[in-house]
XYZ file of C-alpha atoms in Angstrom:
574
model
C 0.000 0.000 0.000
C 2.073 2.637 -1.342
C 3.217 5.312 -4.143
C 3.758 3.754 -7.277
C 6.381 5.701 -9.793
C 9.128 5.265 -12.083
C 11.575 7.960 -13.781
C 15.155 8.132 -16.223
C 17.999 10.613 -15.136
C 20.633 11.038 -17.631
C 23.914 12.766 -16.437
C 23.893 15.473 -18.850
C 24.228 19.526 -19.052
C 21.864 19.686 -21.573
C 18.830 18.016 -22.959
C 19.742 15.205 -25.587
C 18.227 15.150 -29.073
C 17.204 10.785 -28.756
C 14.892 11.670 -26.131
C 12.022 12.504 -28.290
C 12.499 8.765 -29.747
C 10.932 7.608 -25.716
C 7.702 10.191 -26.787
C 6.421 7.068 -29.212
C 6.118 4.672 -26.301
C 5.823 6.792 -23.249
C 2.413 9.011 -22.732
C 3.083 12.684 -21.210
C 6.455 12.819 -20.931
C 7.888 15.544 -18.495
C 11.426 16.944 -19.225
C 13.361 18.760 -15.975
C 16.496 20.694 -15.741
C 15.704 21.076 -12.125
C 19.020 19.387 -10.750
C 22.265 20.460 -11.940
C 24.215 17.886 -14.082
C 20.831 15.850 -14.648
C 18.165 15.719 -17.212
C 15.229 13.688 -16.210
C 12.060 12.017 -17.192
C 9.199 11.804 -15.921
C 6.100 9.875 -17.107
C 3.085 7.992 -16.023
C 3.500 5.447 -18.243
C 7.130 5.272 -16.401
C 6.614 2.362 -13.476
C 7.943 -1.026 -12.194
C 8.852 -3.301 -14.825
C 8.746 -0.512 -17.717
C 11.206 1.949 -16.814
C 14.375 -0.052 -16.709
C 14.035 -1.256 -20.373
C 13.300 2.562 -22.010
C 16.430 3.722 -20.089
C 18.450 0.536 -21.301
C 17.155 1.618 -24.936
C 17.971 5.354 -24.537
C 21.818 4.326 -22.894
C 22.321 2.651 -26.408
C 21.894 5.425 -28.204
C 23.833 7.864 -26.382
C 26.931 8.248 -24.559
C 25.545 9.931 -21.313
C 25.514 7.748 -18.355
C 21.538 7.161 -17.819
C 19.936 5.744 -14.592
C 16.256 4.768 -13.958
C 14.334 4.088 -10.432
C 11.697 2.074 -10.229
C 9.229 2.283 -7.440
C 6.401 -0.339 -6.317
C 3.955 -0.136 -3.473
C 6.725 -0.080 -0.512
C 7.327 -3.697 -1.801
C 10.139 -2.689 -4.370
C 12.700 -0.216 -5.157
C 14.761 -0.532 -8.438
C 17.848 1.438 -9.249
C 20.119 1.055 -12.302
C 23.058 2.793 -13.681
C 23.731 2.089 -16.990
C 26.200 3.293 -19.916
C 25.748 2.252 -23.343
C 23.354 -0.644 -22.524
C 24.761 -1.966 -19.982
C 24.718 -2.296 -16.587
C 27.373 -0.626 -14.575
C 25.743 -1.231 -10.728
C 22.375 -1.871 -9.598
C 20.528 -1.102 -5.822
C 17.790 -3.534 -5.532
C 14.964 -3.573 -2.350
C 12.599 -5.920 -1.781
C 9.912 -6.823 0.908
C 9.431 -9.806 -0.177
C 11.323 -11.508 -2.314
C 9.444 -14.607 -2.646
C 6.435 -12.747 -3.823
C 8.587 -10.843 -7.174
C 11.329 -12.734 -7.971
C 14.197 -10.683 -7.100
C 17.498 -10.773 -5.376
C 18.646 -8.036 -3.674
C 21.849 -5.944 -4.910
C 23.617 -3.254 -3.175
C 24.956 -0.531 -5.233
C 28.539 0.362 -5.883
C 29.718 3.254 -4.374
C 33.356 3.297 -6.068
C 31.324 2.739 -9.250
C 28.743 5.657 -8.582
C 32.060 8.026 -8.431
C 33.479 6.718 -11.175
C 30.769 6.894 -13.672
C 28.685 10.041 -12.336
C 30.785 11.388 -9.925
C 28.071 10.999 -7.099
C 30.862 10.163 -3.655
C 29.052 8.040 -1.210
C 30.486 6.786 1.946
C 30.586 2.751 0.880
C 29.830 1.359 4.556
C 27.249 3.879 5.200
C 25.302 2.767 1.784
C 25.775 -0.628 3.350
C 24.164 0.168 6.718
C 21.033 2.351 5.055
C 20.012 -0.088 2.817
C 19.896 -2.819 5.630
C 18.559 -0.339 7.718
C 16.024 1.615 6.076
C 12.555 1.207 4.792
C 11.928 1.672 1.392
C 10.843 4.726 1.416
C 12.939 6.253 4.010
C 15.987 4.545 1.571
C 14.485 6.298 -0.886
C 14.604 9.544 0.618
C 17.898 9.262 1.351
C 19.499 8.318 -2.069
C 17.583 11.483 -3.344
C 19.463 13.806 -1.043
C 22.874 12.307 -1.872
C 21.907 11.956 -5.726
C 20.612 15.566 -5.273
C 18.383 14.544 -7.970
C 14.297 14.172 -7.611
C 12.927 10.977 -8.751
C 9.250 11.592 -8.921
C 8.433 15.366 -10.343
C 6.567 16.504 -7.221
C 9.649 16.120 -5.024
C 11.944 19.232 -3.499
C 14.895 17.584 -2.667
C 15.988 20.342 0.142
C 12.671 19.657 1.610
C 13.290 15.817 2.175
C 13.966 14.759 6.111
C 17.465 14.095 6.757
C 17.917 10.495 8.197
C 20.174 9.725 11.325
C 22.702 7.323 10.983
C 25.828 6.367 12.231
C 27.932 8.407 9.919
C 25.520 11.299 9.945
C 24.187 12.138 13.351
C 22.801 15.104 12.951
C 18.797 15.141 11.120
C 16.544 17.487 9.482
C 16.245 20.696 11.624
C 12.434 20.835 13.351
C 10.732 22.745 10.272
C 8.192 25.493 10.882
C 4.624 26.295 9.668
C 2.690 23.878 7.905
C 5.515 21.174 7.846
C 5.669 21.191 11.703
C 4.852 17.433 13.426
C 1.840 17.167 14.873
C 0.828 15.108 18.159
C -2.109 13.451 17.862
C -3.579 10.212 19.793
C -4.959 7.268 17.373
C -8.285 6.206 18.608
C -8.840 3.384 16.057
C -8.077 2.629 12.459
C -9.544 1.354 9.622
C -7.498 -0.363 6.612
C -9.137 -0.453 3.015
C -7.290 -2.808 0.299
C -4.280 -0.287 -0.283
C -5.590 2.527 2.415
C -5.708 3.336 5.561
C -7.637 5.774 7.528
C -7.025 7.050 11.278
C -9.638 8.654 13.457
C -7.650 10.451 16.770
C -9.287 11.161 20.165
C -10.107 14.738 18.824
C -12.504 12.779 16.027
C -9.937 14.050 13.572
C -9.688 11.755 10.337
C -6.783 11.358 8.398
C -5.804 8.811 4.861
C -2.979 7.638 3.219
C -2.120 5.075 1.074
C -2.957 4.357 -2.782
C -5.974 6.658 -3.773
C -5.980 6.043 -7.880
C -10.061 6.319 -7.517
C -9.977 9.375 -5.043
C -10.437 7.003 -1.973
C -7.788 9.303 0.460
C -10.837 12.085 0.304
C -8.024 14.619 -0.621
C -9.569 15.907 -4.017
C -7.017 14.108 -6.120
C -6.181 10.646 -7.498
C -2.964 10.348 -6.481
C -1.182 7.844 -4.432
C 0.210 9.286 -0.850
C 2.202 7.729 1.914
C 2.203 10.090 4.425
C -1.184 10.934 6.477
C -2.870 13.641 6.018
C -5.618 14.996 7.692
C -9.655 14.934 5.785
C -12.715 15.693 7.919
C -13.158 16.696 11.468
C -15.785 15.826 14.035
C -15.570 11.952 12.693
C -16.628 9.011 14.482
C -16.682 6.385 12.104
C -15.096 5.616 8.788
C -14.903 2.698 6.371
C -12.064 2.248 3.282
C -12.924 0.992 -0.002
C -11.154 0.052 -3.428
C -13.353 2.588 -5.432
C -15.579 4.944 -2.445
C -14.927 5.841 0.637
C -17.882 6.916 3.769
C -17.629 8.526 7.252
C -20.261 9.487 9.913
C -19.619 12.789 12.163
C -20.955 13.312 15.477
C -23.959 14.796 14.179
C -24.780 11.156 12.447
C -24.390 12.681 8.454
C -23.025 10.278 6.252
C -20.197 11.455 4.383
C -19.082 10.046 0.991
C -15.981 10.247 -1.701
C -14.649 8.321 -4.220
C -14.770 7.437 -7.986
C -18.058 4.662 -6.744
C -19.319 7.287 -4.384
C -22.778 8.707 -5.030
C -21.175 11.707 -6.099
C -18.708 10.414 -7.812
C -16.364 12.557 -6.771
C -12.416 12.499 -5.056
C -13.958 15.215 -2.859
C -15.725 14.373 0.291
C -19.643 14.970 0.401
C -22.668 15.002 2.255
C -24.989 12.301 1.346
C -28.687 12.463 1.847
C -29.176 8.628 3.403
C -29.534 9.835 7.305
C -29.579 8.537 10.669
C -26.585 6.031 9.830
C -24.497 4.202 12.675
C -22.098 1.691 10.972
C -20.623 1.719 7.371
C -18.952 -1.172 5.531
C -17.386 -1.220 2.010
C -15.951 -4.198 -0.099
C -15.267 -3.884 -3.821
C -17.926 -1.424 -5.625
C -20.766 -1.908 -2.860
C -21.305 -0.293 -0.021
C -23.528 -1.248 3.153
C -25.193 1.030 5.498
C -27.116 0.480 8.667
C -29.163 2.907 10.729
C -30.434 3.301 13.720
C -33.555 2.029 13.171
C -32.233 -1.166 12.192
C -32.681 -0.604 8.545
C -30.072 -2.037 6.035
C -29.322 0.173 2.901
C -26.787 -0.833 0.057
C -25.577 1.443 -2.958
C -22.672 0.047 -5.335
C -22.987 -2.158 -8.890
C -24.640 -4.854 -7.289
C -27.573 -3.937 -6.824
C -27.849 -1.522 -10.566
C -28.953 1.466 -8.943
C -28.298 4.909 -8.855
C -29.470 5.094 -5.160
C -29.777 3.472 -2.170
C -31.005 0.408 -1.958
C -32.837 -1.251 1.204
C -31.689 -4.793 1.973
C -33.113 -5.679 5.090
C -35.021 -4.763 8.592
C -34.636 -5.223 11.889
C -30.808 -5.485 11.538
C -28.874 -5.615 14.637
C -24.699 -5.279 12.990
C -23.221 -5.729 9.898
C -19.677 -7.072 8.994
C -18.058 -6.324 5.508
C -15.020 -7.873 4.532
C -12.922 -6.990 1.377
C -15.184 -10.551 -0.292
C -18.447 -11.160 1.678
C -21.136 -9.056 3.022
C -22.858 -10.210 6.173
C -25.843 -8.667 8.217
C -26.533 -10.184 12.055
C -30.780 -9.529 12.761
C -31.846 -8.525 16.106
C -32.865 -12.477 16.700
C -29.253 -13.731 15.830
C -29.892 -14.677 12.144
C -27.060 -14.379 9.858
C -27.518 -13.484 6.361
C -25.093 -12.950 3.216
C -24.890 -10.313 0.573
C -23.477 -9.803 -2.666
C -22.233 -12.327 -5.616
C -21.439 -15.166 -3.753
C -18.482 -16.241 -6.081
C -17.852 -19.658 -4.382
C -21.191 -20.742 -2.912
C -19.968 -18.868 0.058
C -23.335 -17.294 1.337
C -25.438 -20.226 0.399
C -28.595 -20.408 -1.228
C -29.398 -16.953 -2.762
C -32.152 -14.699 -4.419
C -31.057 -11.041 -6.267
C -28.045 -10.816 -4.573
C -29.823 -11.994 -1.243
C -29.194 -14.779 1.346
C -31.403 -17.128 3.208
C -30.881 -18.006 6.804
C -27.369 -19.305 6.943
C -26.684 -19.495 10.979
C -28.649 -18.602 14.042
C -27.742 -16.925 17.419
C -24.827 -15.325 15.877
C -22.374 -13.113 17.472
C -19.391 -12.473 15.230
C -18.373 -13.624 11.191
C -15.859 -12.999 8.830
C -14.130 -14.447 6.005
C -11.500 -14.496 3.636
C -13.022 -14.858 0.368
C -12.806 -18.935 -0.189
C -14.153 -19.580 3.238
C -16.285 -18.706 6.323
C -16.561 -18.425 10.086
C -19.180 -17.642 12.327
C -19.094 -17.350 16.148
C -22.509 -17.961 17.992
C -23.290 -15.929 21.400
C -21.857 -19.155 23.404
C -18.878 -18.857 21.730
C -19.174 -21.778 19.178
C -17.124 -21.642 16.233
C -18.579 -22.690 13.119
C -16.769 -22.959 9.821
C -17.616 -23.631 5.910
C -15.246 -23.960 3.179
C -15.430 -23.505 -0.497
C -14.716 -27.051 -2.065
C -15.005 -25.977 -5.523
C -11.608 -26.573 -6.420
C -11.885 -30.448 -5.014
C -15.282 -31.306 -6.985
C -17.360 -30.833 -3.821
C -20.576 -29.613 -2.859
C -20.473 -26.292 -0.739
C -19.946 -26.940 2.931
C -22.483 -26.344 5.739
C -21.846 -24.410 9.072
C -20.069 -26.994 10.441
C -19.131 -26.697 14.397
C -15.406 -26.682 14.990
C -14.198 -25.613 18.660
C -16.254 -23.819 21.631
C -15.536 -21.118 24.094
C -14.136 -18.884 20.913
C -14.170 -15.081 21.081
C -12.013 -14.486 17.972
C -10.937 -16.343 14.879
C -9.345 -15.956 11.924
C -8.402 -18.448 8.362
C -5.485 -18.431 6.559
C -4.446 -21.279 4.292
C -6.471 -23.641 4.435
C -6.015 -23.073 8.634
C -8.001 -21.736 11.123
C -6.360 -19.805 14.363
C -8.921 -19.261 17.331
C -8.624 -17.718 20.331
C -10.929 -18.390 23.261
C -12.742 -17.315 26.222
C -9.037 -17.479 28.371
C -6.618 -16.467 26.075
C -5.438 -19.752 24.873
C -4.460 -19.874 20.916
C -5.329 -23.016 18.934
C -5.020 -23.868 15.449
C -5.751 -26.924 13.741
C -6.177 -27.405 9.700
C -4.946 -29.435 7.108
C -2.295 -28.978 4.180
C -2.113 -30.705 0.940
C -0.139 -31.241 -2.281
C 0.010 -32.781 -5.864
C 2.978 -34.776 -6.636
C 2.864 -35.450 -10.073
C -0.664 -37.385 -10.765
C -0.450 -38.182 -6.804
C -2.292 -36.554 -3.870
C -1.754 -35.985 -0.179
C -3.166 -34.158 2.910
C -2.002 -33.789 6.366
C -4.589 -33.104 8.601
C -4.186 -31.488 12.063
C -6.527 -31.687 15.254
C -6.759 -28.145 17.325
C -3.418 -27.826 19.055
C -2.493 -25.005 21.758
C -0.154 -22.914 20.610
C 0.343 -19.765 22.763
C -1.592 -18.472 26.189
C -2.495 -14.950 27.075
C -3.314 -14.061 23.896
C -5.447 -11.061 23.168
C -5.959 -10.643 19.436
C -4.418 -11.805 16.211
C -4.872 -10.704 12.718
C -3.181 -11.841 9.703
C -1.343 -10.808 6.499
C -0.149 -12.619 3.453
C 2.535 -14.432 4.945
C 2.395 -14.429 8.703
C 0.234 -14.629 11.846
C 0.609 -11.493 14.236
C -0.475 -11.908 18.003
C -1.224 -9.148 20.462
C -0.515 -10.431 23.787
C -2.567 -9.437 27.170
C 0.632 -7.868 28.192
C 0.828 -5.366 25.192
C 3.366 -7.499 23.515
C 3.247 -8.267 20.140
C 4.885 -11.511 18.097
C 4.247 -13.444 14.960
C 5.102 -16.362 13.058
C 4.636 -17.551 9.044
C 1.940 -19.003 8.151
C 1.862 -22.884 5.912
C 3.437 -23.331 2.745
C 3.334 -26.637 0.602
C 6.533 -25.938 -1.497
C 9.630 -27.234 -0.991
C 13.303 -25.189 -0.474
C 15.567 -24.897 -3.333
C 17.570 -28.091 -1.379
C 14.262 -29.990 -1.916
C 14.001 -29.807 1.887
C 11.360 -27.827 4.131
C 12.828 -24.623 5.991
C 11.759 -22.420 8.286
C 10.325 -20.017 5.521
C 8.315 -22.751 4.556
C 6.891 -24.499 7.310
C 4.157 -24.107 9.727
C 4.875 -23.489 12.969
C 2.235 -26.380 13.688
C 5.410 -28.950 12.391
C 6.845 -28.627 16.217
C 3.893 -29.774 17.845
C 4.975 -33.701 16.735
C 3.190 -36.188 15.357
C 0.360 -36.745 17.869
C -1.816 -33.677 15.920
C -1.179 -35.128 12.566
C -2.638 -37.718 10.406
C -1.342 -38.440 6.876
C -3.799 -38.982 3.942
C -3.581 -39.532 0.118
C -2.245 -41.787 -2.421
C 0.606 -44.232 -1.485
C 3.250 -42.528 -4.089
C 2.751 -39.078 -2.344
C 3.073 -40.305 1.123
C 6.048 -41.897 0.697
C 8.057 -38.768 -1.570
C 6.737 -36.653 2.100
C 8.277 -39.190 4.216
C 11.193 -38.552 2.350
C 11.522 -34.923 1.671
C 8.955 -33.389 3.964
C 9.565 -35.417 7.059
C 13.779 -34.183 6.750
C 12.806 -31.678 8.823
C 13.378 -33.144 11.880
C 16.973 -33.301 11.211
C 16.972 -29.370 10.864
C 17.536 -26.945 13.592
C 14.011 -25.200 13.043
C 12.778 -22.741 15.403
C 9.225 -21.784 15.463
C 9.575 -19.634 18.584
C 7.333 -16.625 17.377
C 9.507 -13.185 16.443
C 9.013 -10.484 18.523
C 7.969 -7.111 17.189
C 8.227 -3.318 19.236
C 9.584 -5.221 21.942
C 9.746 -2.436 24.555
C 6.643 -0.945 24.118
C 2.931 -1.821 24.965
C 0.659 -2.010 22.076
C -2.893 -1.323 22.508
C -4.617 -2.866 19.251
C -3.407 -4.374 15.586
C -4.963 -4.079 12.069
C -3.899 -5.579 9.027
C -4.317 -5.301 5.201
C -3.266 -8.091 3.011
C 0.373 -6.787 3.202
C 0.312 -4.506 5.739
C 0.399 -4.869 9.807
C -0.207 -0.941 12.207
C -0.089 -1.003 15.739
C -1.450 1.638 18.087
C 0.494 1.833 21.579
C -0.562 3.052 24.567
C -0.128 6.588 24.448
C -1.915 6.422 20.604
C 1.082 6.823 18.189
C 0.557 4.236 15.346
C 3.703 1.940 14.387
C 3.815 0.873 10.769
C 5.624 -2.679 11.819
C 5.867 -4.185 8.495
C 4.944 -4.162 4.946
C 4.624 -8.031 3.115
C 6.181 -9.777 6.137
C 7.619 -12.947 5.111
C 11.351 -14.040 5.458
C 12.286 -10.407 7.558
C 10.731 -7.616 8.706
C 11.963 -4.224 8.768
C 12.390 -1.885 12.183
C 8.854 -0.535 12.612
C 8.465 3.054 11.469
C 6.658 5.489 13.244
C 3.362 6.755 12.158
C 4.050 10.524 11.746
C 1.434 13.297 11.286
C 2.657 16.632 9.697
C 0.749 19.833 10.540
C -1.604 21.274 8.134
C-alpha cells in the first residue's frame, strides 16, 4: 500500500536530441532541468517493470551515463546505472522476495564516483540499505543523488535520516511542515488505504488513492497521512468509495463509486446512519432504526437500496457481506463467487446461521461465532469437486478467529491460541493431505490478525509476536525450511494424520519429514519489543499497531522471510 512511480535521469548539461524517440512509447512525458548535471524524465507510463528497459534503450543510443528508479507499493525499489546498454551497478529492495522474484543488490559506491561522480560513503550505503525502509531509503538516495525521482519532489525539503555516519537530522521545520501530536483512537485499513480517526474525532488517509479514496480531491497515491474531515466518528475504506459518519450522524461520501462520484468528500442524503462497511464497488449502510441500505454495482442502482429490517450489525469484509438480525440470524450479501453465502435470491441470502455473534471471512471460506462462543466454519470445495460446505461446528468457548491457508487460528474465552487445519499437495498425478486436530499454541493471547505471509499476536501484556503461516513448497535443497513451514510442524506427530495416495506419502516421508533433522525454530519473532501495544490491524500486506499513548507503528509491509524496524506513524501539521 504505497506510491507507485518510475523515472530516467541522464547525467547530462543539456537536454539530448534521442529523447524525443521515448515520446512514441511513453504518454506525457515531463522533461526537468531542475538538478544540476541531470536531465530527467518523468512519465506515467514510467513504473515497475517498464522503466528499466526505455532507459536501457535510450543508454544505447547515447553516450551519457543514464539511470532509472523504479518504485512499487513499498514492496520494491529498483535502481540502475547504466552506460551504453549496460549495466554498470544496480541497488535492488525488496519486501518480499518470494512474492517478485528478485534478489537483492547493493549498489557500488566506487562505481557511482566513477561513472557520475556521485561520492558516497561505501559502509554507510551498506548500513542504510539494511537499515532503512523503502521509502525512508528512498529519501535518502535522493538527497545524496541531489536529484528528484518523482516530479513533485523538493529535494531540500526531504527529512534528513540519522545514521551512524551522519548524526545530525533534518532541523524541526516550521509552519505547515511542523509534526503534529495526535492520539490514534482506532483505524480502519481499506485494500491499499488506511484511515485514522484520533481522540479529537480528527480523520486522516494515506495510502494508494488512484479512484480518489484518500478524500483529498485528487487521485494520487500518498504515503504520508494527512488529515480529511473533522468531528468523525466512524469511517470505512474501499477500493473505489470511501464513507464517514460525524458526530452529528451525516453520512459522508468520496470516491470514484461514491454517489457523487467525486475524489472530494460529500454530504450524502441517506440519514440517521451508525455503521458503514465497504468491499469492492458496494457499499452497506445500517441505521439506527435497524434498517439495512446498500448502494454500489450490485444492486444496478443509482441510489440506495434497502436490503433488510430489523438489523442488529453488519460485517463487511474486502469478499463477503454479512448482516446479524436482532434475533441472531445471519444473512449474506453480494455475488457469492464460491457458494460462500449459500442459497441466494437477487443478490440476497437465506438463513445461513442462528444466534450469531461475530463472522468474517476471507473470500474462499467462512466463520461464524454464535453468542456461546461456538465456532462454526464452511469452506469452499469448488476446487476439489465438492458440494459447498455447511456451518459446520469446529471448537467452543471462541471469542475471535481468523483463516489463513487452508487453517483456522482461534482464540478463546481465556486467552489460549489453537489452530488446527490441514495442508495438501500434488505430486505429479499423486495426492496428499495432512490433517491437524486443534493444538495449543500460545496463552495470554489477546488478538491476532493476519497478512499474506504471517500470523501477528497481540498479547494481554501489550506485547506483540508473529510467526509464518503454511506453505506446501519445498526449499531450493528440496528440503522444508523455516520459511516454509508451519509453525504447527513442532507440535509432533500426535496432531497429525497423513492422507492420500501411497506414491505421495512416501516422496513426504522422504523430503517433507527431513525436517526433523533441521535446527528449526518456530519460537514466534518479537515485534516493538519495549513498548505496549494497545490494538493491531492488518491489510493483506500490511500490519499498524497503536500503543498506549496512541502513536501508530507501521511494523511491516509483506512480512515474510524479515521484517523491517517498525516506522513510526508521523502526522505533519496542516
Amino acid at each position: 500500500m504505497g506510491s507507485k512511480f518510475g523515472s530516467i535521469h541522464i547525467r547530462a548539461e543539456e537536454i539530448v536530441e534521442e529523447i524525443s524517440m521515448l515520446q512514441t512509447t511513453l504518454e506525457e512525458i515531463q522533461i526537468s532541468k531542475r538538478s544540476p548535471g541531470w536531465i530527467s524524465i518523468y512519465s506515467d507510463s514510467l513504473q515497475w517493470g517498464t522503466t528499466f528497459l526505455a532507459a536501457k534503450k535510450l543508454s544505447k543510443d547515447i553516450h551519457f551515463p543514464v539511470m532509472s528508479v523504479e518504485y512499487f507499493d513499498d514492496d520494491v525499489l529498483e535502481i540502475h546505472l547504466l552506460q551504453a546498454g549496460k549495466k554498470i551497478t544496480s541497488l535492488i529492495q525488496v519486501a518480499a522476495l518470494e512474492g517478485y522474484g528478485l534478489r537483492r543488490k547493493r549498489p557500488q559506491a566506487e562505481k557511482l564516483k566513477e561513472v557520475v561522480s556521485i561520492s558516497m560513503n561505501a559502509k554507510e550505503l551498506d548500513w542504510v540499505c539494511k537499515e532503512l525502509d523503502l521509502w525512508d531509503l528512498c529519501e535518502y538516495l535522493q538527497i545524496q543523488f541531489n536529484l528528484p525521482f518523482r516530479p513533485e519532489t523538493i529535494v531540500n525539503e526531504l527529512p534528513v535520516h540519522k545514521t551512524p555516519w551522519n548524526t545530525s537530522t533534518s532541523p524541526q521545520p516550521k509552519g505547515k511542515n511542523k509534526e503534529k501530536k495526535y492520539e490514534a483512537d482506532f483505524l480502519r485499513p481499506g485494500s491499499l488505504t488506511m484511515a485514522m480517526v484520533t481522540k479529537d474525532q480528527e480523520l486522516y488517509t494515506w495510502g494508494s488513492k488512484s479512484y480518489g479514496v484518500l478524500g483529498d480531491d485528487s487521485i494520487k497515491n500518498r504515503n504520508k497521512p494527512a488529515k480529511i474531515l473533522d468531528h468523525i466518528v466512524e469511517v470505512a475504506m474501499g477500493s473505489y468509495s470511501a464513507y464517514a459518519i460525524n458526530d452529528k450522524g451525516d453520512l459522508i461520501g468520496w470516491g470514484e463509486h461514491s454517489p457523487h462520484g467525486t475524489p472530494t468528500p460529500q454530504k450524502l442524503l441517506l440519514q440517521g446512519v451508525k455503521d458503514i462497511g465497504v468491499k469492492s464497488r458496494d457499499a452497506y449502510f445500517l441505521q439506527n432504526s435497524g434498517k439495512l441500505y446498500s448502494y454500489g454495482r450490485t444492486w444496478n442502482s443509482d441510489d440506495f437500496v434497502l436490503l433488510r429490517d430489523e438489523v442488529r450489525s453488519i460485517h463487511v469484509t474486502a469478499y463477503d457481506a454479512f448482516a446479524i438480525s436482532n434475533a441472531g440470524e445471519l444473512y449474506g450479501f453480494g455475488k457469492n463467487a464460491y457458494d460462500q453465502l449459500g442459497k441466494m435470491t437477487d443478490g440476497k441470502s437465506d438463513c445461513i446461521l442462528k444466534n450469531v455473534k461475530i463472522v468474517d471471512s476471507d473470500g474462499y471460506s467462512v466463520h461464524a461465532i454464535t453468542d456461546n462462543g461456538d465456532l462454526y466454519v464452511w469452506r469452499n470445495e469448488q476446487g476439489r469437486g465438492l458440494s459447498p460446505e455447511l456451518p459446520r461446528k469446529e471448537f467452543e468457548q471462541v471469542v475471535q478467529a481468523v483463516q489463513a491457508h487452508h487453517f483456522v487460528y482461534a482464540v478463546t474465552e481465556n486467552g489460549d491460541l489453537y489452530a488446527w487445519g490441514s495442508s495438501g499437495a500434488h505430486i505429479s498425478d499423486s495426492y496428499y493431505e495432512e490433517r491437524y486436530a486443534p493444538t495449543k499454541l500460545l496463552k495470554n493471547v489477546k488478538k491476532i490478525a493476519k497478512t499474506t505471509f504471517r500470523i501477528f499476536v497481540l498479547f494481554q501484556t501489550g506485547e506483540l509476536c508473529s510467526f509464518f503461516l503454511d506453505h506446501d513448497q519445498p526449499g531450493e535443497d528440496g528440503y522444508y525450511t523455516m520459511k516454509h513451514a508451519s509453525p504447527l510442524y513442532r507440535l509432533g506427530e500426535g496432531n497429525r494424520t497423513i492422507v492420500g495416495d501411497k506414491e505421495a506419502i512416501e516422496w513426504l516421508q522422504k523430503t517433507r519429514f527431513h525436517i526433523k533433522k533441521t535446527d528449526l525454530d518456530f519460537i514466534p519473532e518479537s515485534h516493538l519489543e519495549h513498548i505496549r501495544i494497545q490494538d493491531i490491524v492488518t491489510t493483506s500486506s500490511e500490519i499498524y499497531a497503536i500503543d498506549e499513548s496512541g502513536i501508530v507503528w507501521m511494523v511491516g509491509t509483506n512480512a515474510f522471510m524479515s521484517m523491517k524496524k517498525p516506522v513510526r506513524v508521523r502526522v505533519q501539521e496542516a
